[in-house]
CSV table of C-alpha atoms in Angstrom, one decimal:
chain,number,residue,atom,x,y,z
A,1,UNK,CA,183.4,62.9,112.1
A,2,UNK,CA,185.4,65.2,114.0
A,3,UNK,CA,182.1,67.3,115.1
A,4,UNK,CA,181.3,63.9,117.4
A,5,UNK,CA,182.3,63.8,121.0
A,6,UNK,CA,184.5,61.3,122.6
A,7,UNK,CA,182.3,58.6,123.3
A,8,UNK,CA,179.1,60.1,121.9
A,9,UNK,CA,178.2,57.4,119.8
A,10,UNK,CA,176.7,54.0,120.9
A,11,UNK,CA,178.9,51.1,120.2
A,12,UNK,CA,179.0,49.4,116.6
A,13,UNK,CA,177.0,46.3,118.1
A,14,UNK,CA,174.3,48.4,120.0
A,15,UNK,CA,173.7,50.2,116.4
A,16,UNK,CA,173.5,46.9,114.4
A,17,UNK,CA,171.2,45.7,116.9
A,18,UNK,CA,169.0,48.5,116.5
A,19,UNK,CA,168.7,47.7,112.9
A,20,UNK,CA,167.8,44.6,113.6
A,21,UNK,CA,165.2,44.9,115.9
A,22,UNK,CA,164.2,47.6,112.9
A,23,UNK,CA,164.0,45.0,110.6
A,24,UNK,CA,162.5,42.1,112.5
A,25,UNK,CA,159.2,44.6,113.4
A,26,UNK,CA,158.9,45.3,109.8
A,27,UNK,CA,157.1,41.7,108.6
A,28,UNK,CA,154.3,43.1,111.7
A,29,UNK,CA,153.3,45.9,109.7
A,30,UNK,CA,154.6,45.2,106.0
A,31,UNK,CA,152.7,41.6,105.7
A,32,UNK,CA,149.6,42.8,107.4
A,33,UNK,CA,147.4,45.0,105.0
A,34,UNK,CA,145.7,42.2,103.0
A,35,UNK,CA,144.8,40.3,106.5
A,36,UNK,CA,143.6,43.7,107.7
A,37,UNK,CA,141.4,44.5,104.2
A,38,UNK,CA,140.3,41.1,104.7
A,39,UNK,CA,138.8,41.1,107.7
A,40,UNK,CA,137.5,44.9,107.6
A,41,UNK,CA,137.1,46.3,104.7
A,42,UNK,CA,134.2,45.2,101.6
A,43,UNK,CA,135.3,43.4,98.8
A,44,UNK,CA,134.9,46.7,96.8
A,45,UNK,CA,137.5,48.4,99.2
A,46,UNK,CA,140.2,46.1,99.5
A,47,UNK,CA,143.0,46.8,97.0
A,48,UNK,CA,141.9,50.6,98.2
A,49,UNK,CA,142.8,49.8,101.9
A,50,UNK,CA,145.8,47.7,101.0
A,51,UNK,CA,147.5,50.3,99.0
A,52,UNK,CA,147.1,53.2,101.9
A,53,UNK,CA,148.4,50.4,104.7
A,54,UNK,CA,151.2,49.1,102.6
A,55,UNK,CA,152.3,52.3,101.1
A,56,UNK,CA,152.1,54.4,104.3
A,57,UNK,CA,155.3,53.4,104.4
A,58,UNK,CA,156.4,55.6,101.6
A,59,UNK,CA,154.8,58.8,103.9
A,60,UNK,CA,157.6,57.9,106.2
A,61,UNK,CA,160.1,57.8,104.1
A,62,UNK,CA,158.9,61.1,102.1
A,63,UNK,CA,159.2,62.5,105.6
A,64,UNK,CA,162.7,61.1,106.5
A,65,UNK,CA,163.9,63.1,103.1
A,66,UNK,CA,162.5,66.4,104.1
A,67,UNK,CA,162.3,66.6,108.1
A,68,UNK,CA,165.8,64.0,108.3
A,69,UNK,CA,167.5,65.7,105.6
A,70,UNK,CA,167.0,69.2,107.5
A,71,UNK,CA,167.8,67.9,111.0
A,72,UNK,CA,170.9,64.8,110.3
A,73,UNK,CA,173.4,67.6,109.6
A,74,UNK,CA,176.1,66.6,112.6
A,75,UNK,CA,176.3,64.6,115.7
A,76,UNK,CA,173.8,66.6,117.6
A,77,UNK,CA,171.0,66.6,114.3
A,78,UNK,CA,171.3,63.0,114.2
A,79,UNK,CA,170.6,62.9,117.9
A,80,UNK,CA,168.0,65.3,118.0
A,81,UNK,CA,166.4,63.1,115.0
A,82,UNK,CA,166.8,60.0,116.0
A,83,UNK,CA,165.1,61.1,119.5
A,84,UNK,CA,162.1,62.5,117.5
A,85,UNK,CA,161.4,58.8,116.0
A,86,UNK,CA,161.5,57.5,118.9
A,87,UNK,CA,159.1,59.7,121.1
A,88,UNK,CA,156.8,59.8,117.8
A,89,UNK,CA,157.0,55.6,117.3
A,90,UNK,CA,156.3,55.4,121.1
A,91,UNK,CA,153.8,57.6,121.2
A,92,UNK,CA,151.8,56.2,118.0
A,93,UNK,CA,152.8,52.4,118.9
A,94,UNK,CA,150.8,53.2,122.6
A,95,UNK,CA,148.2,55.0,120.8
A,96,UNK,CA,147.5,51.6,118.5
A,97,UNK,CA,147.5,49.4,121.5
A,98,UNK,CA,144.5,51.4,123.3
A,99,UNK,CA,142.5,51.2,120.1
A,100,UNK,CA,143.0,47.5,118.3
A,101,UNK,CA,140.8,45.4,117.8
A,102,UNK,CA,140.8,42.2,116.5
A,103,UNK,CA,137.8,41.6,114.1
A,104,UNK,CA,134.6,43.5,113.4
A,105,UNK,CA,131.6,42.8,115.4
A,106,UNK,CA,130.4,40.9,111.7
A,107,UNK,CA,132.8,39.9,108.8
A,108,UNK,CA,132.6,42.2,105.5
A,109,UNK,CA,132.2,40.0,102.8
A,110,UNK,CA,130.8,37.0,101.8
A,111,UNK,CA,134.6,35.4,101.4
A,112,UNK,CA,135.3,36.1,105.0
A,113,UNK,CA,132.2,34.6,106.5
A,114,UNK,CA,133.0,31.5,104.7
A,115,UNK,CA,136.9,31.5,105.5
A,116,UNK,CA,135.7,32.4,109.3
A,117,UNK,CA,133.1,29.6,109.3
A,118,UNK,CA,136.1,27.0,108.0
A,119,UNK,CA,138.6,28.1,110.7
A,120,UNK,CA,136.6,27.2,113.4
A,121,UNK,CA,137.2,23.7,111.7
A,122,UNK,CA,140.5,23.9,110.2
A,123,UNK,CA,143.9,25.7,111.6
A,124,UNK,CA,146.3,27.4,109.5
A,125,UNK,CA,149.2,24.9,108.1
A,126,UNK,CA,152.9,26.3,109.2
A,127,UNK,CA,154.0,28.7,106.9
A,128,UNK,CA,156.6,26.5,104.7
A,129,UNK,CA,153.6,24.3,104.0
A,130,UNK,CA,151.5,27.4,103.1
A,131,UNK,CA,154.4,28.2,100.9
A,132,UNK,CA,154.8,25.6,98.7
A,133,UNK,CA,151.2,25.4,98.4
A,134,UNK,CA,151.1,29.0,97.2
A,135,UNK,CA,154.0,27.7,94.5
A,136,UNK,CA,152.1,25.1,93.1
A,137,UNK,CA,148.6,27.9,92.8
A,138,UNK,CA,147.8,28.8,89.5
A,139,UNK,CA,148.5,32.5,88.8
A,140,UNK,CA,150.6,32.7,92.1
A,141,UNK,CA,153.8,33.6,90.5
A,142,UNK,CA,152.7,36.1,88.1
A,143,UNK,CA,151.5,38.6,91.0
A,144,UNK,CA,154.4,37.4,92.7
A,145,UNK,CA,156.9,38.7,89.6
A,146,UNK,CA,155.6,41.6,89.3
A,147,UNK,CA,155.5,43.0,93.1
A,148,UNK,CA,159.3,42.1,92.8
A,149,UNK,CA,159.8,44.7,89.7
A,150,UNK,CA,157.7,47.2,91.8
A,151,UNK,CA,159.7,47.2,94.8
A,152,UNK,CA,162.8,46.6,92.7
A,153,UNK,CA,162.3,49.6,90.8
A,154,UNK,CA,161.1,52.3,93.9
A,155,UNK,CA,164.5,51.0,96.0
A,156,UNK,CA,166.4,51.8,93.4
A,157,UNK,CA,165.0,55.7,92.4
A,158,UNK,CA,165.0,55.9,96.2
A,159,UNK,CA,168.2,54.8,97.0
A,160,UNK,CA,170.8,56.7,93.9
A,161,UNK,CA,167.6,60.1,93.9
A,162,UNK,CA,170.7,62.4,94.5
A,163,UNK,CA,172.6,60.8,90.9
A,164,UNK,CA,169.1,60.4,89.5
A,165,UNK,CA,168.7,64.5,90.2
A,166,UNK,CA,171.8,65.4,89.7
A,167,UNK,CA,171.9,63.9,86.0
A,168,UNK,CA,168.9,66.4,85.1
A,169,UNK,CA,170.6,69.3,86.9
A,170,UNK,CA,169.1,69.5,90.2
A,171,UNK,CA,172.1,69.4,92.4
A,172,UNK,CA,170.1,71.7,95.9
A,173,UNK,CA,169.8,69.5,98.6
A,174,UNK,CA,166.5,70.6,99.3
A,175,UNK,CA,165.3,70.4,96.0
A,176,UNK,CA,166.6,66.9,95.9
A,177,UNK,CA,164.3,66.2,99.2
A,178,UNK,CA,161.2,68.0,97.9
A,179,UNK,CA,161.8,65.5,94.9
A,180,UNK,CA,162.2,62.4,96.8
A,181,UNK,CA,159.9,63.3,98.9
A,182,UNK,CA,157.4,64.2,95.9
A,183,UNK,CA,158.6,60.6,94.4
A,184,UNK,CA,157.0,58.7,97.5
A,185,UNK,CA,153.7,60.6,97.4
A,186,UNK,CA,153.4,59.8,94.4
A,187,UNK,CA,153.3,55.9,95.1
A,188,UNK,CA,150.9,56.9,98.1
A,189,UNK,CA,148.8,58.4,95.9
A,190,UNK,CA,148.7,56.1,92.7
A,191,UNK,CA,147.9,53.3,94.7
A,192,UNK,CA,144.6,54.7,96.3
A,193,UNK,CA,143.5,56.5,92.6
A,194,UNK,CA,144.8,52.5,90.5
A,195,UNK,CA,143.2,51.0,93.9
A,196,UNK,CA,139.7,52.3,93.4
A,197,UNK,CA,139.8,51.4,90.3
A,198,UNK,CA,141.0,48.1,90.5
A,199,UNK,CA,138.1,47.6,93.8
A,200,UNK,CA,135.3,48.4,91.4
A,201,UNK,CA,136.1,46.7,88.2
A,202,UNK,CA,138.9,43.4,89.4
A,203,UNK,CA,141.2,44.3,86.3
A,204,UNK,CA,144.0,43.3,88.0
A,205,UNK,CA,145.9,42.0,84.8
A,206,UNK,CA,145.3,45.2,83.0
A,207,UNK,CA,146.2,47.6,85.4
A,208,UNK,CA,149.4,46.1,85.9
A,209,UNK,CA,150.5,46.0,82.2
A,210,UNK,CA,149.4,49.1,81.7
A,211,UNK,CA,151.5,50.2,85.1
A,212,UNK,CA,154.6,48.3,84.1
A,213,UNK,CA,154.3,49.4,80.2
A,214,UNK,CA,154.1,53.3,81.7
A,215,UNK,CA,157.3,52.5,84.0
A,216,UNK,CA,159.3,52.3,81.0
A,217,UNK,CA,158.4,54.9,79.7
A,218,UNK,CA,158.7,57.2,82.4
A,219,UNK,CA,161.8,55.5,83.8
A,220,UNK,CA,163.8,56.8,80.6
A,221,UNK,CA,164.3,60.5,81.7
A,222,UNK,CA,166.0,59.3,84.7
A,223,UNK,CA,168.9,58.5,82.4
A,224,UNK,CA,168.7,59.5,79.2
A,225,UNK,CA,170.6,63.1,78.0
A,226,UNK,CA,169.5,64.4,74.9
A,227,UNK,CA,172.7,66.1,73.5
A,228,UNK,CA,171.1,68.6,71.7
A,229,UNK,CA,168.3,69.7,74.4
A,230,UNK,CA,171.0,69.4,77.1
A,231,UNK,CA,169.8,68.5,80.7
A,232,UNK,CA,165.8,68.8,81.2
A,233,UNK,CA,165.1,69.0,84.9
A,234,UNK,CA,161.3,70.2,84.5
A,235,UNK,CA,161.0,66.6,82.2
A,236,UNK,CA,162.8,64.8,84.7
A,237,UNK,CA,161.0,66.0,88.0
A,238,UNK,CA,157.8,64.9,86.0
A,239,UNK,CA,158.8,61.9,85.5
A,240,UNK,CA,160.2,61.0,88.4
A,241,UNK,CA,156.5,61.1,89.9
A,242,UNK,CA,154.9,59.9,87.1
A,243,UNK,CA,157.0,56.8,87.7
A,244,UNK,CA,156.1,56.7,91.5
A,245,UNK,CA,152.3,57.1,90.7
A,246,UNK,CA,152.1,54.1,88.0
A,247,UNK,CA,155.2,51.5,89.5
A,248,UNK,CA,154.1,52.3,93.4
A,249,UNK,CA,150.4,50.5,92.8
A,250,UNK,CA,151.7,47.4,91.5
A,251,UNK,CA,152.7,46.2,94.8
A,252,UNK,CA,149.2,46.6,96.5
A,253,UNK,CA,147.4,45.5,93.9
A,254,UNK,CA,149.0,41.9,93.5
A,255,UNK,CA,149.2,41.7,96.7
A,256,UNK,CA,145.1,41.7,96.5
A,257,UNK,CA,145.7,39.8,93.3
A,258,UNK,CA,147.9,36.8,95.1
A,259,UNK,CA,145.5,36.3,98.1
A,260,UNK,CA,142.5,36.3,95.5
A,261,UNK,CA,144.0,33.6,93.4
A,262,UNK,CA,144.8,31.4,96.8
A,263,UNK,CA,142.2,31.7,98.8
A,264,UNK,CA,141.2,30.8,101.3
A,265,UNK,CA,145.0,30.7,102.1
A,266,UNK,CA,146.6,32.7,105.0
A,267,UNK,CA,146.8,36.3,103.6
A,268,UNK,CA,149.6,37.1,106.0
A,269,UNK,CA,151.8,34.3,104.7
A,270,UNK,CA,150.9,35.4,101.1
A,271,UNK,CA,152.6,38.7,102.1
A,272,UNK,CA,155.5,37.5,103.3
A,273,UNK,CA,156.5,35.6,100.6
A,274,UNK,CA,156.1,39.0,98.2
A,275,UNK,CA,157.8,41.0,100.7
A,276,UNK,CA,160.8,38.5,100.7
A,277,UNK,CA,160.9,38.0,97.2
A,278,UNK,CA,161.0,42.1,96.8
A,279,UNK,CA,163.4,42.9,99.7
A,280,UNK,CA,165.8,40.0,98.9
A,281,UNK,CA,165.8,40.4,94.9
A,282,UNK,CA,166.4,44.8,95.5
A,283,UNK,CA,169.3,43.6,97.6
A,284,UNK,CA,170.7,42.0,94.6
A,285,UNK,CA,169.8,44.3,92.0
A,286,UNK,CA,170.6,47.9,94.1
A,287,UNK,CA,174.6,47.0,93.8
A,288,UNK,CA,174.0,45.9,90.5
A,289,UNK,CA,172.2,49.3,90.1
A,290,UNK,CA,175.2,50.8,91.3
A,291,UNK,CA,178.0,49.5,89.4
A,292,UNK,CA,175.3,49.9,86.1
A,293,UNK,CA,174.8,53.5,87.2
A,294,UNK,CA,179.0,54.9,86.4
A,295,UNK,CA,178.6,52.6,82.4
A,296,UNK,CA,177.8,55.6,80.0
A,297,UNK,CA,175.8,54.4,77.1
A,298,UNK,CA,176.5,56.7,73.4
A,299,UNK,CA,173.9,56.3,70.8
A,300,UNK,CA,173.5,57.7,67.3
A,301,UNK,CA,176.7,59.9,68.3
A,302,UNK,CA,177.2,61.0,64.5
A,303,UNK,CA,173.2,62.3,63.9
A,304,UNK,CA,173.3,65.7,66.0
A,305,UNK,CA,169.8,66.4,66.8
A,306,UNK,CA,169.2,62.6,68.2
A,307,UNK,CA,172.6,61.8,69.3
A,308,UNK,CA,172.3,61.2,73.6
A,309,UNK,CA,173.6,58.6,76.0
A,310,UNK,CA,171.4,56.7,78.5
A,311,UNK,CA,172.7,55.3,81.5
A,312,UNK,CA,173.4,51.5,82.6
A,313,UNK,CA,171.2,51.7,85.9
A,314,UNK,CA,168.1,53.0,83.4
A,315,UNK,CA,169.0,50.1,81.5
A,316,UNK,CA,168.5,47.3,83.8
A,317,UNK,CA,165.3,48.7,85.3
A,318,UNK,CA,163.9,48.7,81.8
A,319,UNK,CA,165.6,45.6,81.2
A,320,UNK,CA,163.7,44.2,84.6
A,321,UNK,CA,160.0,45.7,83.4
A,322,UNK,CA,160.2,44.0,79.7
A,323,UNK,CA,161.3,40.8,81.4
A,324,UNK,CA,158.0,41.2,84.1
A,325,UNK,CA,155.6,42.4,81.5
A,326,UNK,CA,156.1,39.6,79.1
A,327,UNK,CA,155.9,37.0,82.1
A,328,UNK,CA,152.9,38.4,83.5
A,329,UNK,CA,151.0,38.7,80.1
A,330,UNK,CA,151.1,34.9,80.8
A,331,UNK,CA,148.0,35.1,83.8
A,332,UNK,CA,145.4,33.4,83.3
A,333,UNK,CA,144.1,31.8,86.8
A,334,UNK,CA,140.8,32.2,88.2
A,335,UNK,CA,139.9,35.0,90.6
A,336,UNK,CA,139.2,32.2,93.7
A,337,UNK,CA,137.8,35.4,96.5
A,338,UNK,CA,136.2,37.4,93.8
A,339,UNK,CA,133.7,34.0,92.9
A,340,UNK,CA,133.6,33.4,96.8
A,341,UNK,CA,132.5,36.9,97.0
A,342,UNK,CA,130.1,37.2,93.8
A,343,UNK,CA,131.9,39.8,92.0
């Protein structure tokens, strides 16, 4: 701190401030992809479109790790990068303005034209009504689980990458970067390869187990030391990505898979409910993480060629997806958009 100049920084109120107003414009663009599939987008392109809206986010973030990890280096970095989000979020927040639109000229879907033919009858109820109405919804709370092990999981990786790296031997900070920043693509692009796939055949069950079965697999080589191989950072870097392509998807995909089960309920409110459930539970579990993270687990210490240890934070993420997996085998609840739609 002694490279910052008398005064240079805003006071501690201004900063938390800034946070917030950070946080409260989140829900506008974090619980607005399935209303925006919804309204534009085919039923054969929706889990598609939701996945690029809702995991754009992950594009900024890959870019905070390269472009803020270069720039944040002292006072005048942090300025000079903390000016550059704000001419860019100005610049891109005036260029959506121009350009929205509110609907389409006609509704893409069968679904919509009925939902838009029953709100010119019906209003929306508040949102604590639409709530407990989503709670008592067949199949609600399965999609609802498993978004929450999703974001879970990513906020973790994203939030202890330098340990994570570190642990495998990659100790560069720009090789930590390229590999956080590599982690987030990943969940960009898993979610528009699983969300085609999920738009043409509605396996949403399947492609979830199969996405939370591959998380524990691929979550192992973030903590786990072989003894005898010693500390793999090719195996880790691999896996680190495979874990962002196959856990990243599960988020957009039940959130398609929640509004299909509730429908015709308000798609927006559906999304807020996930992203609460996900934000609030990682706020729990990333501490938790943390502490788990610095407990050293030996196994078969006295067989040489298998003897490793595995770390606590590995542990509870593993711990998390066996929990999800065996609630969400559970699903069973009819597919309420898809039948509106035909599919």
């Amino acid at each position: 701190v002694h490279d910052i100049p008398l005064f240079g920084l805003p006071p501690y109120p201004v900063i938390v401030a800034g946070t917030l107003m950070v946080g409260m414009a989140q829900p506008f663009f974090q619980c607005t992809p399935p209303l925006l599939s919804a309204q534009w987008f085919a039923s054969n392109e929706r889990a598609t479109s939701t996945a690029i809206a809702l995991n754009f986010n992950q594009v900024g973030i890959a870019t905070a790790f390269l472009v803020g990890g270069e720039m944040a280096d002292g006072y005048d970095g942090m300025m000079q990068y903390f000016a550059l989000i704000a001419i860019l979020c100005t610049v891109a927040a005036a260029g959506t303005f121009l350009q929205f639109q509110s609907l389409p000229p006609v509704p893409p879907s069968a679904s919509e034209v009925e939902k838009f033919q029953k709100g010119q009858l019906h209003r929306e109820p508040p949102f604590y009504v639409s709530v407990c109405s989503f709670f008592s919804t067949p199949g609600f709370t399965r999609p609802l689980a498993a978004f929450i092990c999703s974001i879970a999981i990513t906020n973790v990786v994203g939030a202890f990458i330098d340990e994570v790296m570190e642990r495998g031997g990659v100790s560069d900070r720009r090789a930590v970067a390229w590999a956080g920043c590599g982690f987030e693509l990943a969940i960009v692009l898993g979610g528009i390869v699983l969300g085609k796939y999920v738009d043409r055949t509605k396996e949403y069950k399947r492609v979830t187990l199969a996405c939370i079965a591959l998380s524990l697999i691929f979550v192992l080589p973030l903590g786990l030391t072989e003894h005898w191989f010693g500390k793999e950072p090719v195996l880790l870097v691999i896996s680190l990505f495979m874990l962002g392509f196959f856990v990243g998807p599960v988020q957009p995909i039940n959130a398609e898979l929640a509004v299909d089960v509730t429908y015709p309920g308000d798609e927006t409110a559906v999304e807020s409910v996930q992203q609460f459930g996900g934000n609030f539970c990682s706020a729990l579990l990333v501490p938790v993480a943390g502490s788990a993270a610095k407990l050293d687990y030996q196994f078969l210490p006295n067989v040489p060629f298998l003897a490793g240890d595995i770390r606590g934070d590995v542990i509870l993420m593993m711990f998390v997806s066996i929990l999800t997996y065996l609630f969400y085998c559970g699903f069973n609840a009819p597919l309420r958009r898809s039948l509106a739609d035909g599919d």
